[in-house]
Amino acid sequence: MKKLRENAGNLQSARKSVKLFDATLRDGGLVNNFRFSDEFVKELYKTNLACGVDYMEFGYKVSKKLFSVEKFGKWKFCDEKDIRVIVGENNTDMKISVMSDVGRVDLQNEVIPKKESVIDMYRIATYVNQIASAVEMIEYCHKMGYQTSCNIMAISKNQESDIIRALEEACKSPVDVIYIVDSFGAIYPEEIRRVSDMYLELAEKYGKEIGIHAHNNQQLAFANTIEACAMGVNYLDGTMSGMGRGAGNCYLESLLGFLRNPKYNIQPALKFIRDYINPLKQQGVIWGYDVPYLLTGLCNVHPSSAIEFLRDGRDDYEAFLDKLMGVEI
């Protein structure tokens, strides 16, 4: 761990190895079925460039055989032609990514060679029990010329021994980055230090990078992200105004304001939030911290029940908590 510890520095240092990752279109797309206008996406792209963001995730890469093109906007599928409308050849330093869940993309027919694509990275989302299939996807995307990450979801629900076994399998693959993913917003900063240490130890052994993707159910996404960063985690996910499913994610503008590297600039993000994020909220697109998400985070469960609770206009929080805890009412 010596090399990683030397690399970590402290919360006041500027670490050039840190990579800032904007996942607004992908995680935020879960809120509006990926129906972003081309203007929104183009302005977000330009904003990320002006902010110094290192990676921009355009959405999911999933099969149209599994998901309806009528139900979802085009950033659920991330066709090459649609991305190129926004970025052209992307002759910039910012890299383009997409995410694919295990079993939800036709690799042979829907993942073209990197030399034909402006996409730079495929992020593979998996659960611990799917790691063998995730490794197959990683190997295929690597063979096609892409950078890859392995995002092991919902780790707060798994035994540490199972996580370690999954990490070992992922680390033996050609994957570039392995992500700590707090899917339910259930992890606290003290735990993030321990989890980061576990991931970083394996990263040092196999020569991998570690990232973090935090959810904000208990308003700890930013705290957990900077704790992980202080430990030596280099890839930091955020979204504009935390836009994402349920309670949302770490606020990208918070990271831009916090990181000491002068390459990062918060000002363009503030303008984008005013001009494009605030109007979305005014149109009725809803995300962000609320009491039901706090309760699902405390109980370490998926936020789907909280989303339904809010959709029904309920405010009987005590009864909701009792249900989550299995208390007979």
Coordinates of N, CA, C and O in Angstrom, one line a residue, residues 86-255:
I86 N -23.4 15.3 -30.9 CA -23.0 16.2 -29.8 C -21.5 16.5 -29.9 O -21.1 17.6 -29.7
V87 N -20.7 15.5 -30.1 CA -19.2 15.6 -29.8 C -18.4 15.7 -31.1 O -17.2 15.9 -31.0
G88 N -19.0 15.4 -32.2 CA -18.2 15.2 -33.5 C -17.2 14.1 -33.3 O -17.5 13.0 -32.9
E89 N -15.9 14.4 -33.5 CA -14.8 13.5 -33.3 C -14.3 13.5 -31.8 O -13.3 12.8 -31.5
N90 N -14.9 14.4 -31.0 CA -14.4 14.7 -29.7 C -12.9 14.9 -29.6 O -12.2 14.2 -28.9
N91 N -12.4 15.9 -30.3 CA -11.0 16.2 -30.3 C -10.7 17.0 -29.1 O -10.3 18.2 -29.2
T92 N -10.9 16.4 -28.0 CA -10.6 17.1 -26.7 C -9.9 16.2 -25.7 O -9.7 15.0 -26.0
D93 N -9.6 16.7 -24.6 CA -8.9 15.8 -23.6 C -9.9 15.0 -22.8 O -9.6 14.1 -22.0
M94 N -11.2 15.4 -22.8 CA -12.2 14.8 -22.1 C -12.7 13.5 -22.7 O -12.9 13.4 -23.9
K95 N -12.7 12.4 -22.0 CA -13.1 11.1 -22.5 C -14.6 10.8 -22.4 O -15.3 11.4 -21.5
I96 N -15.1 10.0 -23.3 CA -16.5 9.7 -23.3 C -16.7 8.2 -22.8 O -16.0 7.3 -23.2
S97 N -17.8 8.1 -21.9 CA -18.1 6.7 -21.4 C -19.5 6.4 -21.6 O -20.4 7.3 -21.8
V98 N -19.8 5.1 -21.5 CA -21.2 4.6 -21.4 C -21.2 3.5 -20.4 O -20.1 2.9 -20.1
M99 N -22.4 3.1 -19.9 CA -22.5 2.0 -19.0 C -23.4 0.9 -19.5 O -24.4 1.2 -20.2
S100 N -22.9 -0.3 -19.3 CA -23.7 -1.5 -19.7 C -23.9 -2.4 -18.4 O -22.9 -2.7 -17.8
D101 N -25.1 -2.8 -18.2 CA -25.4 -3.8 -17.1 C -25.1 -5.2 -17.7 O -25.3 -5.4 -18.8
V102 N -24.7 -6.0 -16.8 CA -24.4 -7.4 -17.2 C -25.7 -8.0 -17.8 O -26.8 -7.9 -17.3
G103 N -25.5 -8.6 -19.0 CA -26.6 -9.2 -19.7 C -27.6 -8.4 -20.4 O -28.6 -8.8 -21.0
R104 N -27.3 -7.0 -20.5 CA -28.3 -6.1 -21.1 C -27.8 -5.5 -22.4 O -28.4 -4.5 -22.9
V105 N -26.7 -6.0 -23.0 CA -26.2 -5.5 -24.2 C -25.7 -6.7 -25.1 O -25.2 -7.6 -24.5
D106 N -26.0 -6.6 -26.4 CA -25.6 -7.6 -27.3 C -24.1 -7.2 -27.7 O -23.9 -6.4 -28.6
L107 N -23.2 -7.8 -27.1 CA -21.8 -7.4 -27.3 C -21.4 -7.6 -28.8 O -20.7 -6.7 -29.3
Q108 N -21.7 -8.7 -29.4 CA -21.3 -9.0 -30.7 C -21.8 -8.0 -31.7 O -21.1 -7.7 -32.7
N109 N -23.0 -7.5 -31.5 CA -23.7 -6.7 -32.5 C -23.8 -5.2 -32.2 O -24.1 -4.4 -33.0
E110 N -23.6 -4.9 -30.9 CA -23.9 -3.5 -30.4 C -22.6 -2.8 -29.9 O -22.7 -1.6 -29.6
V111 N -21.5 -3.5 -29.7 CA -20.3 -2.9 -29.3 C -19.3 -2.9 -30.5 O -18.7 -4.0 -30.8
I112 N -19.1 -1.8 -31.1 CA -18.3 -1.7 -32.3 C -16.8 -1.5 -31.9 O -16.6 -1.1 -30.7
P113 N -15.8 -1.8 -32.7 CA -14.4 -1.6 -32.4 C -14.2 -0.1 -32.0 O -14.8 0.8 -32.5
K114 N -13.3 0.1 -31.1 CA -12.9 1.4 -30.6 C -12.5 2.3 -31.7 O -12.8 3.5 -31.7
K115 N -11.8 1.8 -32.7 CA -11.3 2.6 -33.8 C -12.4 3.2 -34.6 O -12.2 4.2 -35.4
E116 N -13.7 2.7 -34.5 CA -14.8 3.2 -35.2 C -15.7 4.1 -34.3 O -16.8 4.6 -34.7
S117 N -15.3 4.3 -33.0 CA -16.2 4.9 -32.1 C -15.5 6.1 -31.3 O -14.3 6.1 -31.2
V118 N -16.3 7.0 -30.9 CA -15.8 8.1 -30.1 C -15.9 7.8 -28.6 O -15.5 8.5 -27.7
I119 N -16.5 6.7 -28.3 CA -16.6 6.2 -26.9 C -15.2 5.7 -26.5 O -14.5 5.1 -27.3
D120 N -14.8 6.1 -25.3 CA -13.5 5.7 -24.8 C -13.6 4.6 -23.7 O -12.7 3.7 -23.6
M121 N -14.6 4.6 -22.9 CA -14.7 3.7 -21.8 C -16.1 3.0 -21.7 O -17.1 3.7 -21.9
Y122 N -16.1 1.7 -21.5 CA -17.3 1.0 -21.1 C -17.3 0.7 -19.6 O -16.3 0.1 -19.1
R123 N -18.3 1.2 -18.9 CA -18.4 0.8 -17.5 C -19.4 -0.3 -17.3 O -20.5 -0.2 -17.7
I124 N -18.9 -1.4 -16.7 CA -19.7 -2.6 -16.6 C -20.3 -2.7 -15.2 O -19.6 -2.7 -14.2
A125 N -21.7 -2.6 -15.1 CA -22.3 -2.6 -13.8 C -22.7 -4.1 -13.5 O -23.3 -4.8 -14.3
T126 N -22.4 -4.5 -12.3 CA -22.6 -5.9 -11.9 C -22.9 -6.0 -10.5 O -22.6 -5.1 -9.7
Y127 N -23.5 -7.1 -10.1 CA -23.6 -7.5 -8.7 C -22.6 -8.6 -8.4 O -22.0 -9.2 -9.3
V128 N -22.3 -8.8 -7.2 CA -21.3 -9.7 -6.8 C -21.5 -11.1 -7.4 O -20.5 -11.7 -7.9
N129 N -22.7 -11.6 -7.4 CA -23.0 -12.9 -8.0 C -22.9 -13.0 -9.5 O -23.1 -14.1 -10.0
Q130 N -22.7 -11.9 -10.2 CA -22.6 -11.8 -11.6 C -21.2 -11.6 -12.1 O -21.0 -11.4 -13.3
I131 N -20.2 -11.7 -11.2 CA -18.9 -11.2 -11.5 C -18.3 -12.0 -12.7 O -17.5 -11.4 -13.5
A132 N -18.6 -13.3 -12.8 CA -18.0 -14.1 -13.9 C -18.5 -13.5 -15.3 O -17.7 -13.4 -16.2
S133 N -19.8 -13.2 -15.4 CA -20.3 -12.6 -16.6 C -19.7 -11.2 -16.8 O -19.5 -10.8 -18.0
A134 N -19.5 -10.4 -15.8 CA -19.0 -9.1 -15.9 C -17.6 -9.2 -16.5 O -17.2 -8.4 -17.3
V135 N -16.8 -10.1 -16.0 CA -15.4 -10.3 -16.5 C -15.4 -10.6 -18.0 O -14.6 -10.1 -18.8
E136 N -16.4 -11.4 -18.4 CA -16.5 -11.7 -19.9 C -16.7 -10.5 -20.7 O -16.2 -10.2 -21.7
M137 N -17.6 -9.6 -20.2 CA -17.9 -8.3 -20.8 C -16.7 -7.4 -20.8 O -16.4 -6.8 -21.8
I138 N -16.0 -7.4 -19.7 CA -14.8 -6.6 -19.6 C -13.7 -7.0 -20.6 O -13.1 -6.2 -21.3
E139 N -13.6 -8.3 -20.7 CA -12.6 -8.9 -21.6 C -12.9 -8.6 -23.1 O -12.1 -8.2 -23.9
Y140 N -14.2 -8.6 -23.4 CA -14.7 -8.4 -24.8 C -14.4 -6.9 -25.1 O -13.9 -6.6 -26.2
C141 N -14.8 -6.0 -24.2 CA -14.7 -4.6 -24.5 C -13.2 -4.2 -24.5 O -12.8 -3.3 -25.4
H142 N -12.4 -4.8 -23.7 CA -11.0 -4.5 -23.7 C -10.4 -5.0 -25.1 O -9.6 -4.3 -25.7
K143 N -10.8 -6.2 -25.5 CA -10.4 -6.7 -26.8 C -10.7 -5.8 -28.0 O -10.0 -5.6 -29.0
M144 N -11.9 -5.1 -27.8 CA -12.3 -4.2 -28.9 C -11.6 -2.8 -28.8 O -11.8 -1.9 -29.6
G145 N -10.8 -2.6 -27.8 CA -9.9 -1.4 -27.7 C -10.3 -0.4 -26.7 O -9.8 0.7 -26.6
Y146 N -11.3 -0.7 -25.8 CA -11.9 0.3 -24.9 C -11.2 0.2 -23.5 O -10.8 -0.9 -23.1
Q147 N -11.2 1.3 -22.8 CA -10.9 1.3 -21.4 C -12.2 0.7 -20.7 O -13.3 0.8 -21.3
T148 N -12.0 0.1 -19.6 CA -13.2 -0.5 -18.9 C -13.1 -0.2 -17.4 O -12.1 0.0 -16.8
S149 N -14.3 -0.2 -16.8 CA -14.4 -0.2 -15.4 C -15.4 -1.3 -14.9 O -16.3 -1.7 -15.7
C150 N -15.3 -1.8 -13.7 CA -16.2 -2.7 -13.1 C -16.8 -2.1 -11.9 O -16.2 -1.7 -10.9
N151 N -18.1 -1.8 -12.0 CA -18.9 -1.2 -11.0 C -19.7 -2.2 -10.2 O -20.8 -2.6 -10.7
I152 N -19.2 -2.6 -9.1 CA -19.9 -3.7 -8.3 C -20.9 -3.0 -7.4 O -20.5 -2.3 -6.4
M153 N -22.2 -3.2 -7.7 CA -23.3 -2.5 -7.0 C -23.7 -3.1 -5.7 O -23.5 -4.3 -5.5
A154 N -24.3 -2.3 -4.9 CA -25.0 -2.7 -3.7 C -24.1 -3.5 -2.7 O -24.5 -4.4 -2.1
I155 N -22.9 -3.0 -2.6 CA -21.9 -3.7 -1.7 C -22.3 -3.7 -0.3 O -21.9 -4.5 0.5
S156 N -23.2 -2.7 0.1 CA -23.6 -2.7 1.5 C -24.5 -3.9 1.9 O -24.7 -4.1 3.1
K157 N -24.9 -4.6 0.9 CA -25.7 -5.8 1.2 C -24.9 -7.1 1.2 O -25.5 -8.2 1.4
N158 N -23.6 -7.0 0.9 CA -22.8 -8.2 0.8 C -21.8 -8.5 1.9 O -21.4 -7.5 2.6
Q159 N -21.5 -9.7 2.2 CA -20.5 -10.1 3.1 C -19.1 -9.6 2.6 O -18.9 -9.7 1.4
E160 N -18.2 -9.2 3.5 CA -16.9 -8.7 3.0 C -16.2 -9.8 2.3 O -15.5 -9.5 1.3
S161 N -16.3 -11.0 2.7 CA -15.6 -12.1 2.1 C -16.1 -12.3 0.6 O -15.3 -12.6 -0.3
D162 N -17.4 -12.1 0.4 CA -17.9 -12.2 -1.0 C -17.4 -11.1 -1.9 O -17.1 -11.3 -3.1
I163 N -17.3 -9.9 -1.3 CA -16.8 -8.7 -2.0 C -15.4 -8.9 -2.4 O -15.0 -8.7 -3.6
I164 N -14.6 -9.4 -1.5 CA -13.1 -9.7 -1.8 C -13.0 -10.7 -2.9 O -12.1 -10.5 -3.8
R165 N -13.8 -11.7 -2.9 CA -13.7 -12.8 -3.9 C -14.0 -12.1 -5.3 O -13.4 -12.4 -6.3
A166 N -15.1 -11.3 -5.3 CA -15.5 -10.7 -6.6 C -14.4 -9.7 -7.0 O -14.1 -9.6 -8.2
L167 N -13.8 -9.0 -6.1 CA -12.7 -8.0 -6.4 C -11.5 -8.8 -7.0 O -10.9 -8.3 -8.0
E168 N -11.2 -9.9 -6.4 CA -10.1 -10.7 -6.9 C -10.3 -11.1 -8.4 O -9.4 -11.0 -9.2
E169 N -11.5 -11.6 -8.7 CA -11.9 -12.0 -10.0 C -11.8 -10.8 -11.0 O -11.3 -10.9 -12.1
A170 N -12.3 -9.7 -10.6 CA -12.3 -8.5 -11.4 C -10.8 -8.0 -11.6 O -10.5 -7.6 -12.8
C171 N -10.0 -8.0 -10.6 CA -8.7 -7.6 -10.7 C -7.8 -8.4 -11.6 O -6.8 -8.0 -12.2
K172 N -8.2 -9.7 -11.7 CA -7.4 -10.6 -12.6 C -7.8 -10.4 -14.1 O -7.1 -10.9 -15.0
S173 N -8.8 -9.6 -14.4 CA -9.2 -9.3 -15.7 C -8.4 -8.1 -16.2 O -7.7 -7.4 -15.4
P174 N -8.6 -7.7 -17.5 CA -7.9 -6.5 -18.0 C -8.6 -5.2 -17.6 O -8.3 -4.1 -18.2
V175 N -9.5 -5.2 -16.6 CA -10.2 -3.9 -16.3 C -9.2 -2.8 -15.8 O -8.2 -3.1 -15.2
D176 N -9.6 -1.6 -16.1 CA -8.7 -0.5 -15.7 C -9.1 0.1 -14.4 O -8.2 0.5 -13.6
V177 N -10.4 0.2 -14.1 CA -10.9 0.8 -12.8 C -11.9 -0.1 -12.2 O -12.8 -0.6 -12.9
I178 N -11.9 -0.2 -10.9 CA -12.9 -0.9 -10.1 C -13.6 0.1 -9.2 O -12.9 0.9 -8.5
Y179 N -14.9 0.2 -9.2 CA -15.7 1.2 -8.5 C -16.3 0.7 -7.2 O -16.9 -0.4 -7.1
I180 N -16.1 1.5 -6.1 CA -16.9 1.3 -4.9 C -18.3 2.0 -5.2 O -18.3 3.1 -5.5
V181 N -19.4 1.2 -5.1 CA -20.7 1.7 -5.4 C -21.6 1.6 -4.2 O -21.9 0.4 -3.8
D182 N -22.0 2.7 -3.6 CA -22.9 2.7 -2.5 C -24.3 2.9 -3.0 O -24.9 4.0 -2.9
S183 N -24.9 1.9 -3.6 CA -26.2 2.0 -4.3 C -27.3 2.5 -3.5 O -28.2 3.1 -4.0
F184 N -27.3 2.1 -2.2 CA -28.4 2.4 -1.3 C -28.2 3.6 -0.4 O -29.0 4.0 0.4
G185 N -27.0 4.3 -0.6 CA -26.7 5.4 0.3 C -26.7 5.0 1.7 O -27.1 5.8 2.6
A186 N -26.2 3.8 2.0 CA -26.2 3.3 3.4 C -24.9 3.3 4.1 O -24.8 3.0 5.3
I187 N -23.8 3.7 3.4 CA -22.5 3.6 4.0 C -22.1 4.9 4.6 O -22.4 6.0 4.0
Y188 N -21.4 4.9 5.7 CA -21.0 6.1 6.4 C -19.5 6.4 6.2 O -18.7 5.4 5.8
P189 N -19.0 7.6 6.4 CA -17.6 7.9 6.1 C -16.6 7.0 6.7 O -15.6 6.6 6.1
E190 N -16.8 6.6 8.0 CA -15.9 5.7 8.7 C -15.8 4.4 8.0 O -14.7 3.8 7.8
E191 N -17.0 3.9 7.5 CA -17.0 2.6 6.7 C -16.3 2.8 5.4 O -15.6 1.9 4.9
I192 N -16.5 4.0 4.8 CA -15.9 4.2 3.5 C -14.3 4.1 3.6 O -13.7 3.6 2.6
R193 N -13.8 4.6 4.7 CA -12.3 4.5 4.8 C -11.9 3.0 4.8 O -10.9 2.7 4.2
R194 N -12.7 2.2 5.6 CA -12.3 0.8 5.6 C -12.5 0.1 4.3 O -11.6 -0.7 3.8
V195 N -13.6 0.4 3.6 CA -13.9 -0.2 2.3 C -12.8 0.3 1.3 O -12.3 -0.6 0.5
S196 N -12.5 1.5 1.3 CA -11.5 2.1 0.4 C -10.2 1.3 0.6 O -9.5 1.0 -0.4
D197 N -9.8 1.1 1.8 CA -8.6 0.4 2.2 C -8.6 -1.0 1.6 O -7.6 -1.4 1.0
M198 N -9.7 -1.6 1.7 CA -9.8 -3.0 1.1 C -9.6 -3.0 -0.4 O -8.9 -3.8 -0.9
Y199 N -10.3 -2.1 -1.1 CA -10.2 -2.0 -2.5 C -8.8 -1.6 -3.0 O -8.3 -2.2 -3.9
L200 N -8.3 -0.6 -2.3 CA -6.9 -0.1 -2.7 C -5.8 -1.2 -2.5 O -4.9 -1.2 -3.2
E201 N -6.0 -2.0 -1.5 CA -5.0 -3.0 -1.2 C -4.9 -4.0 -2.4 O -3.9 -4.4 -2.9
L202 N -6.1 -4.4 -3.0 CA -6.1 -5.2 -4.1 C -5.7 -4.5 -5.4 O -5.0 -5.0 -6.3
A203 N -6.0 -3.2 -5.5 CA -5.6 -2.4 -6.6 C -4.1 -2.3 -6.7 O -3.5 -2.4 -7.8
E204 N -3.5 -2.2 -5.5 CA -2.0 -2.1 -5.5 C -1.4 -3.4 -6.0 O -0.4 -3.5 -6.7
K205 N -2.0 -4.5 -5.5 CA -1.6 -5.9 -5.9 C -1.6 -6.1 -7.4 O -0.7 -6.7 -8.0
Y206 N -2.7 -5.6 -8.0 CA -2.9 -5.9 -9.5 C -2.7 -4.8 -10.4 O -2.9 -4.9 -11.6
G207 N -2.3 -3.6 -9.9 CA -2.1 -2.5 -10.7 C -3.3 -1.8 -11.3 O -3.3 -1.4 -12.5
K208 N -4.4 -1.8 -10.5 CA -5.7 -1.2 -11.0 C -5.9 0.2 -10.3 O -5.3 0.5 -9.3
E209 N -6.9 0.9 -10.9 CA -7.4 2.2 -10.2 C -8.7 1.9 -9.5 O -9.4 1.0 -9.9
I210 N -9.0 2.7 -8.5 CA -10.2 2.6 -7.8 C -11.1 3.9 -8.0 O -10.5 5.0 -8.0
G211 N -12.4 3.7 -8.1 CA -13.3 4.8 -8.2 C -14.4 4.7 -7.1 O -14.5 3.7 -6.5
I212 N -15.2 5.8 -7.0 CA -16.3 5.7 -6.1 C -17.5 6.4 -6.7 O -17.4 7.5 -7.3
H213 N -18.7 5.7 -6.6 CA -20.0 6.3 -7.0 C -20.9 6.2 -5.8 O -21.3 5.1 -5.4
A214 N -21.2 7.4 -5.2 CA -22.0 7.4 -4.0 C -23.4 8.0 -4.2 O -23.6 8.9 -5.0
H215 N -24.4 7.4 -3.5 CA -25.7 7.9 -3.5 C -26.0 8.7 -2.2 O -25.4 8.5 -1.2
N216 N -27.0 9.6 -2.3 CA -27.1 10.7 -1.3 C -28.3 10.5 -0.3 O -28.9 11.4 0.2
N217 N -28.7 9.2 -0.1 CA -29.9 9.0 0.8 C -29.8 9.6 2.1 O -30.7 10.1 2.7
Q218 N -28.6 9.5 2.7 CA -28.4 10.1 4.0 C -27.5 11.4 4.0 O -26.9 11.8 5.0
Q219 N -27.5 12.0 2.8 CA -26.8 13.3 2.6 C -25.3 13.1 2.9 O -24.6 14.0 3.3
L220 N -24.8 11.9 2.5 CA -23.4 11.6 2.8 C -22.6 11.3 1.5 O -21.4 11.0 1.6
A221 N -23.2 11.5 0.3 CA -22.5 11.2 -0.9 C -21.2 12.0 -1.1 O -20.1 11.5 -1.5
F222 N -21.3 13.3 -0.8 CA -20.1 14.2 -0.9 C -19.0 13.8 0.1 O -17.8 13.6 -0.2
A223 N -19.5 13.6 1.4 CA -18.6 13.3 2.5 C -17.9 11.9 2.2 O -16.6 11.8 2.3
N224 N -18.6 10.9 1.7 CA -18.0 9.6 1.4 C -17.0 9.7 0.2 O -16.0 9.1 0.2
T225 N -17.4 10.6 -0.8 CA -16.5 10.7 -1.9 C -15.2 11.3 -1.6 O -14.1 10.9 -2.0
I226 N -15.2 12.4 -0.8 CA -13.9 13.0 -0.4 C -13.1 12.2 0.6 O -11.9 12.3 0.6
E227 N -13.8 11.4 1.4 CA -13.1 10.5 2.3 C -12.4 9.5 1.5 O -11.2 9.2 1.8
A228 N -13.0 8.9 0.5 CA -12.4 7.9 -0.4 C -11.2 8.5 -1.1 O -10.2 7.9 -1.3
C229 N -11.4 9.8 -1.6 CA -10.4 10.5 -2.3 C -9.1 10.7 -1.4 O -8.0 10.4 -1.8
A230 N -9.4 11.0 -0.1 CA -8.3 11.2 0.8 C -7.5 9.9 1.1 O -6.3 9.9 1.3
M231 N -8.2 8.7 0.9 CA -7.6 7.4 1.1 C -6.7 7.0 -0.1 O -5.9 6.1 0.0
G232 N -7.0 7.7 -1.3 CA -6.2 7.3 -2.5 C -7.1 6.9 -3.7 O -6.5 6.5 -4.7
V233 N -8.4 6.9 -3.5 CA -9.3 6.6 -4.6 C -9.3 7.8 -5.6 O -9.4 8.9 -5.2
N234 N -9.1 7.5 -6.9 CA -8.8 8.5 -7.9 C -10.0 8.9 -8.8 O -10.0 10.0 -9.2
Y235 N -10.9 8.0 -9.0 CA -12.0 8.3 -10.0 C -13.2 8.6 -9.1 O -13.7 7.8 -8.4
L236 N -13.7 9.9 -9.3 CA -14.7 10.4 -8.4 C -15.9 10.8 -9.3 O -15.9 11.6 -10.2
D237 N -17.1 10.1 -9.0 CA -18.3 10.3 -9.8 C -19.1 11.5 -9.1 O -19.2 11.6 -7.9
G238 N -19.8 12.2 -10.0 CA -20.7 13.2 -9.5 C -21.7 13.5 -10.6 O -21.5 13.1 -11.8
T239 N -22.8 14.2 -10.3 CA -23.8 14.7 -11.3 C -24.1 16.1 -11.0 O -24.1 16.6 -9.9
M240 N -24.6 16.8 -12.0 CA -25.0 18.2 -11.8 C -26.2 18.3 -10.8 O -27.2 17.6 -11.1
S241 N -26.0 19.0 -9.8 CA -27.0 19.2 -8.7 C -27.4 17.8 -8.2 O -28.5 17.6 -7.7
G242 N -26.5 16.8 -8.3 CA -26.8 15.5 -7.7 C -27.9 14.7 -8.5 O -28.4 13.7 -8.0
M243 N -28.2 15.1 -9.7 CA -29.3 14.5 -10.5 C -29.1 13.0 -10.6 O -28.1 12.5 -11.1
G244 N -30.1 12.3 -10.1 CA -30.0 10.8 -10.2 C -31.2 10.2 -9.5 O -32.0 10.8 -8.9
R245 N -31.3 8.9 -9.7 CA -32.4 8.1 -9.1 C -32.6 8.4 -7.6 O -31.7 8.4 -6.9
G246 N -33.9 8.6 -7.3 CA -34.2 8.8 -5.8 C -33.5 10.0 -5.2 O -33.7 11.1 -5.7
A247 N -32.7 9.8 -4.2 CA -32.0 10.8 -3.5 C -30.9 11.4 -4.3 O -30.3 12.5 -4.0
G248 N -30.5 10.8 -5.4 CA -29.5 11.3 -6.3 C -28.1 11.0 -5.8 O -27.8 10.1 -5.0
N249 N -27.1 11.7 -6.4 CA -25.7 11.4 -6.3 C -24.9 12.5 -5.6 O -25.4 13.5 -5.2
C250 N -23.6 12.3 -5.6 CA -22.7 13.3 -5.1 C -22.8 14.5 -6.1 O -22.8 14.3 -7.3
Y251 N -22.9 15.7 -5.6 CA -23.0 16.9 -6.4 C -21.7 17.2 -7.1 O -20.7 17.4 -6.5
L252 N -21.8 17.2 -8.4 CA -20.5 17.5 -9.2 C -20.0 18.9 -8.9 O -18.7 19.0 -8.8
E253 N -20.8 19.9 -8.7 CA -20.4 21.2 -8.4 C -19.7 21.3 -7.0 O -18.7 22.1 -6.8
S254 N -20.0 20.4 -6.1 CA -19.3 20.3 -4.8 C -17.9 19.8 -5.0 O -17.0 20.4 -4.4
L255 N -17.8 18.8 -5.9 CA -16.4 18.3 -6.1 C -15.6 19.4 -6.9 O -14.4 19.6 -6.6

